[in-house]
């Protein structure tokens, strides 16, 4: 956290440790403490000038949007509050390492008796920064190396190169990020990437080489993303025993798609929330902007969390999706939905529910999954705020289904098919929250409703990831 510094001269006598000012620096006025507080809070002031010290390559015009509200301050307390808010906005730009605020009385010929000058003392980030870290995905881990050029053109632009090597996926990409001046939450980005992944549940290897552009913007309490993506996909066999159904889909395809995502997130934590709700809705339309893949894809995610007595949390979640092919060409194995595993329907092996051929899972065109969870503190370590707060006892009930649909049968037939042969499971375990990065689960699972071809994990199952049912 930074500090807002204030220098006081007549006619603004200010005094008190809560302002970060020492008594030696100010003129002591012999009045009652209550009178001093009234003078401090109610004294009308005018912010006359705002200065920036330490600017190098940053353009001042983009900073004006972030500090404009400071000029609307009416009294000294208001000045301090708005200065702190402006400091937070400047740090949010991602171009400064440090931002300090100094408030002083106005100087010069045009100085008013109640005028104030505000100086933001900044330290810019270096022109090039590097990073090394590890990431946890859905039951996979990866090492990530990054190279970043912040504030590339002086208006909070960012150019990033990232290389990732993981247990199932290797990727590298180049991205350019540009926020809208005055509205940092609105941003535009360009991405160039190559991703190679292995999917052992389908005996499939996929290499994607693509380019995408997206625009992020908020509307009321929702966040939206509009995206166009063009990707050249190369599908191949992962083993000699790969089924013929997977071999048939091997080769090269080109997908060009438009997509839209909407998110409403009021949770207090994305990893292990205690309250709040999440709603995600995604739509993707492929084929109308080129390529040889044509489909309409819809999916959603809903989560509700409620804190109960004894610091326990009741959580309910629901997922669903539908993939509609356009034209006579069937959908690709790379575009279908997959279900099962420690991050979705527990008690089943990773993505091992639904249509399969010779042990290779082909995915489905429609699915749903739901779960009810009860998280409680550890019975032998209930103290809050300590190391034990990272652990939770976990009781769960999960259910779901995944299948292919005949789209000529109508909605009622589709619902009936999704309601048949429901897989479900229940169990208990321990959850460990790894900061705000990921979470680990160790559960004892009892799978039920198992169908022919499903792979189960009856007993202890370990899961790691950021998105759990």
mmCIF file with all atom_site columns, C-alpha atoms in Angstrom, residues 137-140 168 198-203 319 333 336-357 359-364 367 402 423 453-457 461 464 467:
data_model
loop_
_atom_site.group_PDB
_atom_site.id
_atom_site.type_symbol
_atom_site.label_atom_id
_atom_site.label_alt_id
_atom_site.label_comp_id
_atom_site.label_asym_id
_atom_site.label_entity_id
_atom_site.label_seq_id
_atom_site.pdbx_PDB_ins_code
_atom_site.Cartn_x
_atom_site.Cartn_y
_atom_site.Cartn_z
_atom_site.occupancy
_atom_site.B_iso_or_equiv
_atom_site.pdbx_formal_charge
_atom_site.auth_seq_id
_atom_site.auth_comp_id
_atom_site.auth_asym_id
_atom_site.auth_atom_id
_atom_site.pdbx_PDB_model_num
ATOM 1  C CA . UNK A 1 137 ? -5.021  -26.595 -14.748 1.00 0.00 ? 137 UNK A CA 1
ATOM 2  C CA . UNK A 1 138 ? -7.756  -29.199 -14.620 1.00 0.00 ? 138 UNK A CA 1
ATOM 3  C CA . UNK A 1 139 ? -5.756  -32.180 -13.351 1.00 0.00 ? 139 UNK A CA 1
ATOM 4  C CA . UNK A 1 140 ? -2.569  -30.993 -15.004 1.00 0.00 ? 140 UNK A CA 1
ATOM 5  C CA . UNK A 1 168 ? -0.537  -32.702 -21.246 1.00 0.00 ? 168 UNK A CA 1
ATOM 6  C CA . UNK A 1 198 ? -2.443  -34.764 -25.717 1.00 0.00 ? 198 UNK A CA 1
ATOM 7  C CA . UNK A 1 199 ? -5.798  -36.259 -24.810 1.00 0.00 ? 199 UNK A CA 1
ATOM 8  C CA . UNK A 1 200 ? -5.191  -39.843 -23.612 1.00 0.00 ? 200 UNK A CA 1
ATOM 9  C CA . UNK A 1 201 ? -8.890  -40.504 -22.931 1.00 0.00 ? 201 UNK A CA 1
ATOM 10 C CA . UNK A 1 202 ? -9.447  -40.205 -26.706 1.00 0.00 ? 202 UNK A CA 1
ATOM 11 C CA . UNK A 1 203 ? -5.991  -41.410 -27.840 1.00 0.00 ? 203 UNK A CA 1
ATOM 12 C CA . UNK A 1 319 ? -23.457 -26.964 -16.039 1.00 0.00 ? 319 UNK A CA 1
ATOM 13 C CA . UNK A 1 333 ? -14.219 -34.610 -31.926 1.00 0.00 ? 333 UNK A CA 1
ATOM 14 C CA . UNK A 1 336 ? -17.624 -31.776 -28.581 1.00 0.00 ? 336 UNK A CA 1
ATOM 15 C CA . UNK A 1 337 ? -18.228 -31.750 -24.829 1.00 0.00 ? 337 UNK A CA 1
ATOM 16 C CA . UNK A 1 338 ? -16.552 -34.150 -22.378 1.00 0.00 ? 338 UNK A CA 1
ATOM 17 C CA . UNK A 1 339 ? -17.656 -35.154 -18.897 1.00 0.00 ? 339 UNK A CA 1
ATOM 18 C CA . UNK A 1 340 ? -16.346 -37.071 -15.933 1.00 0.00 ? 340 UNK A CA 1
ATOM 19 C CA . UNK A 1 341 ? -13.371 -36.890 -13.608 1.00 0.00 ? 341 UNK A CA 1
ATOM 20 C CA . UNK A 1 342 ? -12.324 -35.283 -10.311 1.00 0.00 ? 342 UNK A CA 1
ATOM 21 C CA . UNK A 1 343 ? -13.239 -31.785 -11.521 1.00 0.00 ? 343 UNK A CA 1
ATOM 22 C CA . UNK A 1 344 ? -16.747 -32.615 -12.777 1.00 0.00 ? 344 UNK A CA 1
ATOM 23 C CA . UNK A 1 345 ? -18.664 -35.833 -12.000 1.00 0.00 ? 345 UNK A CA 1
ATOM 24 C CA . UNK A 1 346 ? -16.406 -37.316 -9.335  1.00 0.00 ? 346 UNK A CA 1
ATOM 25 C CA . UNK A 1 347 ? -15.994 -41.049 -9.044  1.00 0.00 ? 347 UNK A CA 1
ATOM 26 C CA . UNK A 1 348 ? -15.455 -41.436 -12.794 1.00 0.00 ? 348 UNK A CA 1
ATOM 27 C CA . UNK A 1 349 ? -12.153 -41.283 -14.647 1.00 0.00 ? 349 UNK A CA 1
ATOM 28 C CA . UNK A 1 350 ? -11.163 -38.172 -16.561 1.00 0.00 ? 350 UNK A CA 1
ATOM 29 C CA . UNK A 1 351 ? -13.668 -37.503 -19.406 1.00 0.00 ? 351 UNK A CA 1
ATOM 30 C CA . UNK A 1 352 ? -14.786 -41.144 -19.378 1.00 0.00 ? 352 UNK A CA 1
ATOM 31 C CA . UNK A 1 353 ? -18.572 -40.704 -19.613 1.00 0.00 ? 353 UNK A CA 1
ATOM 32 C CA . UNK A 1 354 ? -20.574 -40.989 -22.816 1.00 0.00 ? 354 UNK A CA 1
ATOM 33 C CA . UNK A 1 355 ? -20.014 -42.271 -26.365 1.00 0.00 ? 355 UNK A CA 1
ATOM 34 C CA . UNK A 1 356 ? -16.832 -44.273 -26.911 1.00 0.00 ? 356 UNK A CA 1
ATOM 35 C CA . UNK A 1 357 ? -15.242 -46.603 -29.454 1.00 0.00 ? 357 UNK A CA 1
ATOM 36 C CA . UNK A 1 359 ? -12.017 -47.521 -25.230 1.00 0.00 ? 359 UNK A CA 1
ATOM 37 C CA . UNK A 1 360 ? -11.533 -44.086 -26.826 1.00 0.00 ? 360 UNK A CA 1
ATOM 38 C CA . UNK A 1 361 ? -14.054 -41.486 -25.706 1.00 0.00 ? 361 UNK A CA 1
ATOM 39 C CA . UNK A 1 362 ? -15.538 -39.419 -28.531 1.00 0.00 ? 362 UNK A CA 1
ATOM 40 C CA . UNK A 1 363 ? -17.360 -36.703 -26.589 1.00 0.00 ? 363 UNK A CA 1
ATOM 41 C CA . UNK A 1 364 ? -20.996 -35.695 -26.962 1.00 0.00 ? 364 UNK A CA 1
ATOM 42 C CA . UNK A 1 367 ? -24.565 -32.637 -21.669 1.00 0.00 ? 367 UNK A CA 1
ATOM 43 C CA . UNK A 1 402 ? -23.571 -36.724 -21.907 1.00 0.00 ? 402 UNK A CA 1
ATOM 44 C CA . UNK A 1 423 ? -24.482 -41.111 -13.843 1.00 0.00 ? 423 UNK A CA 1
ATOM 45 C CA . UNK A 1 453 ? -18.159 -48.334 -21.346 1.00 0.00 ? 453 UNK A CA 1
ATOM 46 C CA . UNK A 1 454 ? -17.757 -45.885 -18.458 1.00 0.00 ? 454 UNK A CA 1
ATOM 47 C CA . UNK A 1 455 ? -14.525 -45.921 -16.507 1.00 0.00 ? 455 UNK A CA 1
ATOM 48 C CA . UNK A 1 456 ? -14.913 -45.453 -12.787 1.00 0.00 ? 456 UNK A CA 1
ATOM 49 C CA . UNK A 1 457 ? -12.627 -44.487 -9.946  1.00 0.00 ? 457 UNK A CA 1
ATOM 50 C CA . UNK A 1 461 ? -9.610  -39.863 -6.137  1.00 0.00 ? 461 UNK A CA 1
ATOM 51 C CA . UNK A 1 464 ? -6.339  -30.412 -8.966  1.00 0.00 ? 464 UNK A CA 1
ATOM 52 C CA . UNK A 1 467 ? -12.786 -25.022 -12.215 1.00 0.00 ? 467 UNK A CA 1
#
